[in-house]
Short mmCIF file of C-alpha atoms in Angstrom, two decimals:
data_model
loop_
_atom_site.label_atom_id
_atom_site.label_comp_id
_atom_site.label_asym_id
_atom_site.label_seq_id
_atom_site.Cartn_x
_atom_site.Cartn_y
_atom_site.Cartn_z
CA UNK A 1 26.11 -11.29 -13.49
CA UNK A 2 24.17 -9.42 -16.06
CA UNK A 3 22.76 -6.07 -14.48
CA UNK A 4 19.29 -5.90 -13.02
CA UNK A 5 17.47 -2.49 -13.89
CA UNK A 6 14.34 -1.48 -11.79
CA UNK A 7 11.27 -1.90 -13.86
CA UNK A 8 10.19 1.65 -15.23
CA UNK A 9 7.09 1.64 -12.67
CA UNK A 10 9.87 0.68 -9.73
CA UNK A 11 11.87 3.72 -11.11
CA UNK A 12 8.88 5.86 -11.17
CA UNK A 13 8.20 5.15 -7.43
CA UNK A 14 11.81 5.86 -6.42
CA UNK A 15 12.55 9.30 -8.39
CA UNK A 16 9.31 10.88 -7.18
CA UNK A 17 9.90 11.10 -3.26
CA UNK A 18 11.02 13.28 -1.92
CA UNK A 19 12.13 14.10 1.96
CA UNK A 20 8.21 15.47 2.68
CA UNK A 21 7.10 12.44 0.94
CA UNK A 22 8.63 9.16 1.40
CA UNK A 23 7.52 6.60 -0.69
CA UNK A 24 7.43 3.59 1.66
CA UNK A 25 4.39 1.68 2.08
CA UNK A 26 3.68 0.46 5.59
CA UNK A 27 1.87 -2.45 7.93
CA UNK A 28 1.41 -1.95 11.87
CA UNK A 29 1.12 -5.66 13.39
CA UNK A 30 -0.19 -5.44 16.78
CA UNK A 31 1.00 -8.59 18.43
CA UNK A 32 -0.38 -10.47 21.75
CA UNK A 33 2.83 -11.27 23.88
CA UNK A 34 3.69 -15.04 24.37
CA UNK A 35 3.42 -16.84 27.58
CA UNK A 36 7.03 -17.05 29.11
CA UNK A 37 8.28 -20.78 27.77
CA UNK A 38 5.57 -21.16 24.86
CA UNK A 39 6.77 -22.62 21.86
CA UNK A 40 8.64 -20.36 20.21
CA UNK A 41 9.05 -17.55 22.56
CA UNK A 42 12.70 -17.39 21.90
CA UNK A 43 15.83 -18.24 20.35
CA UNK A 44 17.18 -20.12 22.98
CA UNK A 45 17.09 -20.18 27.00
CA UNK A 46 18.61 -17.10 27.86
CA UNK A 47 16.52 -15.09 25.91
CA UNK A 48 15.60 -11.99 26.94
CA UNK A 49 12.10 -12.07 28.68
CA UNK A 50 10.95 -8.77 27.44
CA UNK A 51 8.39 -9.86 24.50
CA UNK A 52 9.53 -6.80 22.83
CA UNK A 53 13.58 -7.13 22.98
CA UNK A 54 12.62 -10.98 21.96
CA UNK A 55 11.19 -9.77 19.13
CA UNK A 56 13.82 -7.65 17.82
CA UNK A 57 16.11 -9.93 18.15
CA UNK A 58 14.53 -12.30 15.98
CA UNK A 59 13.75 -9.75 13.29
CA UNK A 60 17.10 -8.74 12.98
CA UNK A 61 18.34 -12.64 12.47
CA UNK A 62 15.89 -13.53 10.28
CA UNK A 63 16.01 -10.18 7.94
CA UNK A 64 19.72 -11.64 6.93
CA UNK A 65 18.45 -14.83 5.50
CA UNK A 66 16.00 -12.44 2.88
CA UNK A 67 17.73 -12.35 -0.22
CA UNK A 68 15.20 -9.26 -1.45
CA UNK A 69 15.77 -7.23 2.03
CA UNK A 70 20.30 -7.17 1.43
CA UNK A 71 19.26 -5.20 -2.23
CA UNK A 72 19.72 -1.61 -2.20
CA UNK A 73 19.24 0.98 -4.92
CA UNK A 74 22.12 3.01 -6.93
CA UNK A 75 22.39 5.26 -10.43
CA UNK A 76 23.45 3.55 -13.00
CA UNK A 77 25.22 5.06 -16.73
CA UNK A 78 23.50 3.32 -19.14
CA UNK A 79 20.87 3.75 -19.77
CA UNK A 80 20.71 7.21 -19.00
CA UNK A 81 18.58 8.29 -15.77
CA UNK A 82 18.19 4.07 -15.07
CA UNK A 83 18.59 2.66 -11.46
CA UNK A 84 19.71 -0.96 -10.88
CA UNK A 85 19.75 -3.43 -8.33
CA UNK A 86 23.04 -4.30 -6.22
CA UNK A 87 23.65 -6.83 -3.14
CA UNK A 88 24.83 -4.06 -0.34
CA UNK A 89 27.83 -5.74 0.24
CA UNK A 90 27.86 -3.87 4.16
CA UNK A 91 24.96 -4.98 4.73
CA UNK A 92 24.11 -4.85 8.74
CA UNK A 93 20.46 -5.62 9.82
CA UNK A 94 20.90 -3.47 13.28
CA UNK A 95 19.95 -0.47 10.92
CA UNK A 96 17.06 -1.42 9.85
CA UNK A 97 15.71 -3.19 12.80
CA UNK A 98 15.18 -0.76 16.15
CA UNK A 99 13.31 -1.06 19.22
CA UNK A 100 11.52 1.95 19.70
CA UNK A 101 10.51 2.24 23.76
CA UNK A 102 6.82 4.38 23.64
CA UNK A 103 3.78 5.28 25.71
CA UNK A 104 1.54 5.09 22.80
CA UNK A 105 2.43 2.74 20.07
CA UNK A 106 0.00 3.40 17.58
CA UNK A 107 0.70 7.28 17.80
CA UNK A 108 4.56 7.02 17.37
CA UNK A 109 3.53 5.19 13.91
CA UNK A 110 2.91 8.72 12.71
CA UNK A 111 6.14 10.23 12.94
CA UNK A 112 7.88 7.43 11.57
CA UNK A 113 5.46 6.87 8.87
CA UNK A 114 6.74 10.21 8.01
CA UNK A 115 10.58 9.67 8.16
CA UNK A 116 12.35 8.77 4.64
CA UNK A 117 13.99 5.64 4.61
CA UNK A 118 17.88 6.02 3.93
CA UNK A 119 17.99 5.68 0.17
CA UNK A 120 21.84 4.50 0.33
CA UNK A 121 20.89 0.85 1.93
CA UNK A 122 18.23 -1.62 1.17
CA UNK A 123 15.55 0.29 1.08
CA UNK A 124 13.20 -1.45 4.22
CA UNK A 125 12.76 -0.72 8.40
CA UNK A 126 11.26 -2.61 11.11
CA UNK A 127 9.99 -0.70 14.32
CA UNK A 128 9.63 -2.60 16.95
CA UNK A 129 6.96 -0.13 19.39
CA UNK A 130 7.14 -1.17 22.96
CA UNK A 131 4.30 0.46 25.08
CA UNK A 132 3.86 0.16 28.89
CA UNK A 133 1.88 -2.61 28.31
CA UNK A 134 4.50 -5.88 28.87
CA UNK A 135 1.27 -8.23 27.26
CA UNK A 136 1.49 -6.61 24.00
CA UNK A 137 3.92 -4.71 21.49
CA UNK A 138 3.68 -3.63 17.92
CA UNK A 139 6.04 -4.15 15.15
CA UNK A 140 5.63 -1.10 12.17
CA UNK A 141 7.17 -2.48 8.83
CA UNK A 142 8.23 -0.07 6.27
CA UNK A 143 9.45 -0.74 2.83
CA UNK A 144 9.89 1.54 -0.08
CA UNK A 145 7.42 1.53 -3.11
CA UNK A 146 10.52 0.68 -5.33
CA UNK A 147 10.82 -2.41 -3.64
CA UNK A 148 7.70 -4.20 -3.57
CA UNK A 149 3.87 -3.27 -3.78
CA UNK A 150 0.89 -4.46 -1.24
CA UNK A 151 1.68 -7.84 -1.81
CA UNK A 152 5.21 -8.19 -2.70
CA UNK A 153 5.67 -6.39 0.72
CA UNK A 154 3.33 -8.98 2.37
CA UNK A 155 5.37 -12.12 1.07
CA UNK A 156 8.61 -10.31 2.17
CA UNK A 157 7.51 -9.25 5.73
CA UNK A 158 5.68 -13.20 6.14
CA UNK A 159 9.33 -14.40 5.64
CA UNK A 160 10.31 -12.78 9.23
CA UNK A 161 7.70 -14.25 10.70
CA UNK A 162 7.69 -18.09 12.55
CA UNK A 163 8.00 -20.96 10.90
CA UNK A 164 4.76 -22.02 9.51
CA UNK A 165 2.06 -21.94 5.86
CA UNK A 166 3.17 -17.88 6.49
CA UNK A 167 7.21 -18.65 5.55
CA UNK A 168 7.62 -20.73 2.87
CA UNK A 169 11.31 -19.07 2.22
CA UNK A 170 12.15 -16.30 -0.14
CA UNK A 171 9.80 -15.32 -2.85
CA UNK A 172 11.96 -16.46 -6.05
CA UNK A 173 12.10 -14.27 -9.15
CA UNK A 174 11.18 -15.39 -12.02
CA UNK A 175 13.76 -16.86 -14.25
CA UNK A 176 14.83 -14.51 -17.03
CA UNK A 177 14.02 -15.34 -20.78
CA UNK A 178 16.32 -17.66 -22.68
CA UNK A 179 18.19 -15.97 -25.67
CA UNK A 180 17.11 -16.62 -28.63
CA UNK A 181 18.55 -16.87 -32.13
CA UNK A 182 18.77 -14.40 -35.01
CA UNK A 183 16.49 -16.17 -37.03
CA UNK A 184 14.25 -17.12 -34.29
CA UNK A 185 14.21 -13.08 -33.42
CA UNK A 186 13.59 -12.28 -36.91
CA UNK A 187 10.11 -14.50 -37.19
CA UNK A 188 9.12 -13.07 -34.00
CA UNK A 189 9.69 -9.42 -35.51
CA UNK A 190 5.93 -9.20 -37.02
CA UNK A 191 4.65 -9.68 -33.42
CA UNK A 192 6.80 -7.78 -31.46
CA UNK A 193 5.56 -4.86 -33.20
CA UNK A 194 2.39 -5.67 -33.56
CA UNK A 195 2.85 -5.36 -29.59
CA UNK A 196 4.25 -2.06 -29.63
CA UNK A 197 1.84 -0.18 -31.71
CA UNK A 198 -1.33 -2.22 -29.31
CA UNK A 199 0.75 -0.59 -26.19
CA UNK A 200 1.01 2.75 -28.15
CA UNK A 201 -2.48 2.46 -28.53
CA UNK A 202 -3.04 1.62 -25.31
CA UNK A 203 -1.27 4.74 -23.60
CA UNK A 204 -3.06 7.03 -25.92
CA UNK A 205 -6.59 5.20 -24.55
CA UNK A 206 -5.13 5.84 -21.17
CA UNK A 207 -3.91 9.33 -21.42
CA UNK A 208 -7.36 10.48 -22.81
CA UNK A 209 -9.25 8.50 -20.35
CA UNK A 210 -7.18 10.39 -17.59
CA UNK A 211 -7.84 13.96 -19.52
CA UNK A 212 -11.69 13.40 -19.74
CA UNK A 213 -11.85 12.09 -15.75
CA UNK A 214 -9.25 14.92 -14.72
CA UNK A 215 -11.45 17.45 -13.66
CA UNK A 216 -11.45 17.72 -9.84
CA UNK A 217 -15.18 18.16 -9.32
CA UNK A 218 -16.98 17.98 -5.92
CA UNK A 219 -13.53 17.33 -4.07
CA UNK A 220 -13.64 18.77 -0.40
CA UNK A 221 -11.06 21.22 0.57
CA UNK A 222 -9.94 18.78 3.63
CA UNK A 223 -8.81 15.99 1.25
CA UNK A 224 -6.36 18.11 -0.43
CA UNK A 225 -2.80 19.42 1.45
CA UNK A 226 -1.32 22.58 0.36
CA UNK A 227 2.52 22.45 -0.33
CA UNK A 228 3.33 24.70 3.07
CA UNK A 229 1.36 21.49 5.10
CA UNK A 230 3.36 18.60 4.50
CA UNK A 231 6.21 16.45 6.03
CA UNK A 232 3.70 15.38 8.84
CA UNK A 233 2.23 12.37 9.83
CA UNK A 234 -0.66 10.89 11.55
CA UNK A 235 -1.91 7.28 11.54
CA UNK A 236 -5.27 5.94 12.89
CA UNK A 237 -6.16 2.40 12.82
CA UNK A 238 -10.06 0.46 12.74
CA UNK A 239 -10.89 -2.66 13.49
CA UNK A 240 -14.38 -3.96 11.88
CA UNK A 241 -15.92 -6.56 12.12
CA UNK A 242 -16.10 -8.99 8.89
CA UNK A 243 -19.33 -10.82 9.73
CA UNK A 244 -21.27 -7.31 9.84
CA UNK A 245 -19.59 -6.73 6.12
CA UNK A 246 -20.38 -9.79 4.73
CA UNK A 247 -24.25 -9.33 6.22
CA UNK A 248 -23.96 -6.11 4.35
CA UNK A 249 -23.15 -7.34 1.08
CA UNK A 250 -25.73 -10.32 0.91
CA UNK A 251 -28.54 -8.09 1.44
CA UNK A 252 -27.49 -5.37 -0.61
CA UNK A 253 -25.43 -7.36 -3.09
CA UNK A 254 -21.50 -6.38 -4.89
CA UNK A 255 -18.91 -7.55 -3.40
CA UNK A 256 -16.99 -7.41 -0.25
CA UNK A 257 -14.54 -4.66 -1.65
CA UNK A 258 -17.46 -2.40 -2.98
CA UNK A 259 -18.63 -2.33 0.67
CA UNK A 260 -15.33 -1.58 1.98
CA UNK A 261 -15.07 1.99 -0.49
CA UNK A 262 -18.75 2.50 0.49
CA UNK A 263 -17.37 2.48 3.93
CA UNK A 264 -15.20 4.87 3.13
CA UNK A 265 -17.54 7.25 1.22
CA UNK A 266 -20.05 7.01 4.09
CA UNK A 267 -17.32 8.54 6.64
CA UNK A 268 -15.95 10.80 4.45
CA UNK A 269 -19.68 12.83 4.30
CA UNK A 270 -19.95 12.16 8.22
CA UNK A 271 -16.89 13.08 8.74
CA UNK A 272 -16.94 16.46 6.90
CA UNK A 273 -20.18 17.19 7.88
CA UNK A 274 -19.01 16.38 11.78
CA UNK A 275 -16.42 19.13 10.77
CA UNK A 276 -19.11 21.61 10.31
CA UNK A 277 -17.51 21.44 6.29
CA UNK A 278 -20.55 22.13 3.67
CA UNK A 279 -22.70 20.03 2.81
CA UNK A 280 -20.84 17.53 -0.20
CA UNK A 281 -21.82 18.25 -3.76
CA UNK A 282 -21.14 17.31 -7.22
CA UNK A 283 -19.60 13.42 -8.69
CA UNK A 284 -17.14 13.32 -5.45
CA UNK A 285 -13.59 12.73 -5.41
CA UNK A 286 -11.90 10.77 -7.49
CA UNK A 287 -10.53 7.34 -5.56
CA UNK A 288 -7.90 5.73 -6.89
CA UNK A 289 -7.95 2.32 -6.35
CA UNK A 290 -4.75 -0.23 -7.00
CA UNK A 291 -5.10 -3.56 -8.33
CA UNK A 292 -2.57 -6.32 -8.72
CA UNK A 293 -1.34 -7.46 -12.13
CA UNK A 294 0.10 -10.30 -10.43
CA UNK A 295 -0.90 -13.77 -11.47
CA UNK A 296 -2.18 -16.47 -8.97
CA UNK A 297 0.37 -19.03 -8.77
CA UNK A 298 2.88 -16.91 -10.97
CA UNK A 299 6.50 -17.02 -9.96
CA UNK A 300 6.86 -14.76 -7.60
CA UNK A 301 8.77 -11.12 -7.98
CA UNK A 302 9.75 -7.87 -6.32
CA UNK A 303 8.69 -4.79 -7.43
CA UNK A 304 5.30 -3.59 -8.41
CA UNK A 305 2.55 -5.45 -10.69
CA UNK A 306 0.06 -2.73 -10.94
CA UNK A 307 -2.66 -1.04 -12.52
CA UNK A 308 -6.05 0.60 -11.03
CA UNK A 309 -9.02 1.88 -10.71
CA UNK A 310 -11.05 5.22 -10.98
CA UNK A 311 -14.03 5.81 -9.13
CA UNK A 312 -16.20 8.65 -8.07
CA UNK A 313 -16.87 8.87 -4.23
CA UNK A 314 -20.65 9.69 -3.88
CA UNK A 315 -20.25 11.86 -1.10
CA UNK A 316 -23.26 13.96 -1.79
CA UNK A 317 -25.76 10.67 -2.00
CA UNK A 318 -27.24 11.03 1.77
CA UNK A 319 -28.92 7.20 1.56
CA UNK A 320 -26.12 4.80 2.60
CA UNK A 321 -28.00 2.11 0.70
CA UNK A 322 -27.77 4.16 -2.43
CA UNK A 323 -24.23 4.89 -2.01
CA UNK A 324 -22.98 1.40 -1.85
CA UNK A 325 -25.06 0.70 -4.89
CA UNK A 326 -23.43 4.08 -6.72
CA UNK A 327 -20.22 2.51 -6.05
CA UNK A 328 -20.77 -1.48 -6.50
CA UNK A 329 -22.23 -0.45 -10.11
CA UNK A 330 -18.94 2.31 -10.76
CA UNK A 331 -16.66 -0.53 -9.77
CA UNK A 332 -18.77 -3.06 -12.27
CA UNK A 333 -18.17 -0.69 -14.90
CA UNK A 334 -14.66 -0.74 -14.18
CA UNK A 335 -14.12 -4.08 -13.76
CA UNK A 336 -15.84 -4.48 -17.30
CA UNK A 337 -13.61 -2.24 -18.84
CA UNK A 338 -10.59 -4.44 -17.33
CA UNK A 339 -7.44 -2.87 -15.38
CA UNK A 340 -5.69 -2.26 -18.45
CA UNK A 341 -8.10 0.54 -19.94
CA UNK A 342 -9.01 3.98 -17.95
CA UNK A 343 -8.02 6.55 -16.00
CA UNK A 344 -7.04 4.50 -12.99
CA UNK A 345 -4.38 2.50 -15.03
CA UNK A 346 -2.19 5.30 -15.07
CA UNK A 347 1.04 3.03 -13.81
CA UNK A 348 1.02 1.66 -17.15
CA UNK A 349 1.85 4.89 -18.86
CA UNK A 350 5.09 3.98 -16.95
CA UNK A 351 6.27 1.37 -19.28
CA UNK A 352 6.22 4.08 -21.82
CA UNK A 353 8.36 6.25 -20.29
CA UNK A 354 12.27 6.53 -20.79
CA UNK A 355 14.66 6.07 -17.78
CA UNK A 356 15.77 10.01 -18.12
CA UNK A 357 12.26 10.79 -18.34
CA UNK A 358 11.54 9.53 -15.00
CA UNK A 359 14.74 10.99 -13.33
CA UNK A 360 14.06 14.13 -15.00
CA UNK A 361 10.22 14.49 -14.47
CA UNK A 362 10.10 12.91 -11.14
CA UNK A 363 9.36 16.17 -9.33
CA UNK A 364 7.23 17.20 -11.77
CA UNK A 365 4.97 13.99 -11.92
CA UNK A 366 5.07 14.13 -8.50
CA UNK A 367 3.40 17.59 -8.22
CA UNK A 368 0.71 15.83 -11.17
CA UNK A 369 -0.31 13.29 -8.70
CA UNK A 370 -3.01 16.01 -6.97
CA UNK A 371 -4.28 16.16 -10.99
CA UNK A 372 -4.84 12.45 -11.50
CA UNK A 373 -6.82 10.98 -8.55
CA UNK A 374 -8.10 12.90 -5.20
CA UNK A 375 -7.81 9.88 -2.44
CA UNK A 376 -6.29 6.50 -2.19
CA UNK A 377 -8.16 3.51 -1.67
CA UNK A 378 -6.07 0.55 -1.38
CA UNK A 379 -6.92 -3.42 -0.60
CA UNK A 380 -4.30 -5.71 0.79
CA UNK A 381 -5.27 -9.65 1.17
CA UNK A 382 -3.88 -11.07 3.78
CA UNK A 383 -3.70 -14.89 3.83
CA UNK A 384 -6.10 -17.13 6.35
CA UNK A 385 -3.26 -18.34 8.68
CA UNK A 386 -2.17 -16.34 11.98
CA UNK A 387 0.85 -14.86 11.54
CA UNK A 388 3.45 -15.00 14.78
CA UNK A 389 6.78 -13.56 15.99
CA UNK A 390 8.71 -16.02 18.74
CA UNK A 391 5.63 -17.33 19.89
CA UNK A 392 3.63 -14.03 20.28
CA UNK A 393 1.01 -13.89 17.66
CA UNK A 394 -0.63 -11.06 15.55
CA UNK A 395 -3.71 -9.68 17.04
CA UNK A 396 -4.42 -6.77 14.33
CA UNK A 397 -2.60 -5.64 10.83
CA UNK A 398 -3.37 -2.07 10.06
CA UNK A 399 -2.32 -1.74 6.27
CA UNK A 400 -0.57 1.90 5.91
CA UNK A 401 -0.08 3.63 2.46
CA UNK A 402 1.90 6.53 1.29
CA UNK A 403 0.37 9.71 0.61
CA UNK A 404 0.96 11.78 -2.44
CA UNK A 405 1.73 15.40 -2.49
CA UNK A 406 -1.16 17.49 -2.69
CA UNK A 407 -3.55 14.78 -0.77
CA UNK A 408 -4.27 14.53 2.63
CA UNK A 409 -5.45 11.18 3.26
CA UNK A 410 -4.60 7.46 2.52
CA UNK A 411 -6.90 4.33 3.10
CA UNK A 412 -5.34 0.82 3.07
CA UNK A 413 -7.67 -2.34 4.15
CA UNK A 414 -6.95 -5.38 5.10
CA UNK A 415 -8.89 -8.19 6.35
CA UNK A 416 -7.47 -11.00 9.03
CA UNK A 417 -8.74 -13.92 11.21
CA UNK A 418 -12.71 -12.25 10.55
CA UNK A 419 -12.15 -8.84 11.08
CA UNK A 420 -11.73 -6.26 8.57
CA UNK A 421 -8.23 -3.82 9.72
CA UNK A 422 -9.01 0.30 7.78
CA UNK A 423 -5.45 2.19 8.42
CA UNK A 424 -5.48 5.93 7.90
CA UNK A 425 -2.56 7.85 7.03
CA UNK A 426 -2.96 11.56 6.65
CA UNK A 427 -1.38 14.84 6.76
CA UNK A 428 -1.52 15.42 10.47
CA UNK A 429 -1.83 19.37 9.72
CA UNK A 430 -4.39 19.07 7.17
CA UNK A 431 -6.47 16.62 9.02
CA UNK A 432 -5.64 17.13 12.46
CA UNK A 433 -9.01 15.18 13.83
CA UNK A 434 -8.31 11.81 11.98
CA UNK A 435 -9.65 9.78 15.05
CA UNK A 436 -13.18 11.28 14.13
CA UNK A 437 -12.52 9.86 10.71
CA UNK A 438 -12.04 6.43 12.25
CA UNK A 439 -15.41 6.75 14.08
CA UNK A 440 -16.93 8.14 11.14
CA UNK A 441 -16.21 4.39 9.21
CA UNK A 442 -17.69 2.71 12.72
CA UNK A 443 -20.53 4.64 13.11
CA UNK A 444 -21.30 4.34 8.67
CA UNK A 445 -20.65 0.07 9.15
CA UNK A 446 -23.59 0.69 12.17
CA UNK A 447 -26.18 2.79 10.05
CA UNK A 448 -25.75 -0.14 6.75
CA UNK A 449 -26.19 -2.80 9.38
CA UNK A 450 -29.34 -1.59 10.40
CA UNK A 451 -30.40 0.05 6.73
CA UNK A 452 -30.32 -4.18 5.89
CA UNK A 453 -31.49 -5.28 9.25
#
């Protein structure tokens, strides 16, 4: 069985962490307990009543039949600095599954948020938080940036889910190309590097778009972590509701997204100001925001298909109204440009990038990351079916990202069954008040209601 090599934007995820930042992108599910004898509620009669053991149990079942969760991660000779895919032949789901017994669920998501996953099995955890609540539980999924981005980890989580439209079985690669003959490489010769000197190009367009867009202007002090306050975690979750969004953008037009990072803008000025922080000047902080390569009804793969986005945060624009429209006409230019062109498409550099460059300047790109973009600003879609675990169904998905060195804050959004799910993660000693954050994005949602009201 020929070899498979982590693509060089896979590699680039896994040779940057490091033990005070783990790579691993996260989802809290929130899950309403089901009914003693629902449907579903259990693998078989004498299953254990507690909602929580139930649903351990059936993650750590199901996680064996998941062809992309027995893969683990290991060096490689050739090429030099490469990393390759293996089947972890001792494999054991019991360590990655645990059942975590807690008085606050959503607060023990920050400490394990900030725990590195072991990097000598498949590289994945599921938490299963029992509160002192029995009508509820939560269930925090990690898995490492290596292994899949927002959606790949989506489709591979929906798999340990019920039976339903949410597990239609494993997400198949796609097949690897047929080889072809010499003469058939030959004619193809002309075009293949006619390829490589467009992607040259295109990583000199890049690299100069990130130069001219590097300068960290306006940038608050509290988004950024210094090196001596790091390794800890804090996670806050928001629930909004969708309706109010949507009311939002018909009035004052863009899209549904654009509200979302006006959201976000919004809360960061309250929020600083709140802090007693001076008053925000300058273009703002540079957001990085992800978007999927992927293509709709492409075969499906592992790993990460992505480029991005740069935009300037108007954090100094008081008007809410004239923030969202600062942003909705930042991401139009943007989207004009296309993901492939601009600072934000960074990832693609990559590509360009040789295995032992990666192993080698890992730490180093690392360190860059504070250089390239200020905050995180991430989307996940979620599909329109309710996800459910032995009967007990998902109430709320809070979408967790990593956080880079040098930042202090992550934003991940997600939107499911009409409400609209922020997670926070931040550096809980840089930003030790991230629940006034959270507020911060209610109270901004209020004052845009009523600005269109």
């Amino acid at each position: 069985m020929a070899t498979e090599h982590l693509s060089p934007l896979d590699l680039a995820f896994w040779r940057i962490e490091s033990a005070s930042h783990p790579m691993h992108l996260g989802a809290l599910a929130v899950f309403d307990a089901a009914p003693q004898g629902a449907p579903g509620a259990g693998p078989g009669p004498d299953a254990d009543p507690d909602p929580a053991v139930r649903a351990a149990a059936l993650l750590t079942a199901r996680c064996a039949t998941v062809p992309g969760l027995r893969r683990r991660i290991h060096d490689v000779l050739l090429p030099f600095g490469a990393a390759a895919w293996s089947r972890d032949a001792d494999f054991d789901a019991a360590r990655h599954v645990f059942l975590v017994r807690t008085p606050d669920p959503r607060a023990a998501a920050g400490p394990l948020m900030a725990r590195p996953l072991d990097r000598g099995r498949p590289p994945w955890e599921a938490h299963v938080l029992a509160g002192p609540d029995p009508g509820s539980f939560a269930v925090l999924f990690k898995f490492h940036h290596a292994l899949a981005d927002g959606l790949g980890a989506l489709a591979l989580a929906a798999m340990l889910f019920d039976e339903g439209p949410t597990a239609r079985g494993p997400a198949r690669p796609a097949p690897e190309p047929r080889p072809t003959a010499a003469g058939s490489a030959l004619r193809s010769l002309p075009g293949m590097l006619a390829a490589r000197v467009q992607d040259v190009g295109q990583a000199l367009e890049i690299g100069a778009s990130v130069a001219r867009a590097g300068l960290p202007l306006g940038v608050p002090a509290a988004l950024t972590a210094a090196p001596a306050r790091t390794g800890t975690r804090a996670v806050a979750g928001l629930a909004l509701d969708l309706d109010d969004v949507n009311r939002i953008r018909k009035v004052a037009g863009g899209t549904v997204n654009d509200v979302l990072i006006a959201l976000v803008a919004g809360a960061l000025r309250r929020w600083l100001l709140g802090r007693g922080d001076p008053e925000p000047e300058g273009p703002g902080p540079r957001a990085l925001i992800p978007v999927s390569r992927r293509r709709p009804g492409g075969a499906a793969k592992y790993g990460n298909r992505l480029s991005g986005y740069l935009l300037r945060l108007p954090l100094a624009e008081p008007d809410p109204l004239l923030r969202l429209d600062r942003v909705r006409l930042g991401m139009d230019r943007n989207k004009e440009a296309g993901p492939a062109r601009g600072a934000g498409a960074v990832a693609l550099l990559a590509d360009h990038v040789h295995p032992l460059g990666h192993r080698l300047g890992g730490p180093l790109v690392a360190q860059a990351a504070r250089m390239l973009f200020d905050i995180l600003v991430t989307s996940v879609p979620l599909p329109g079916f309710t996800f459910s675990l032995g009967g007990s169904r998902v109430r709320e998905v809070y979408p967790l990202a990593p956080l880079a060195r040098g930042h202090s804050l992550a934003v991940a959004v997600s939107t499911y069954k009409g409400t609209v799910h922020y997670g926070l993660v931040a550096d809980a000693a840089a930003v030790p008040d991230l629940a006034a954050l959270a507020e911060a994005l209610r109270a901004e949602l209020d004052e845009l209601v009523r600005e269109v009201s």
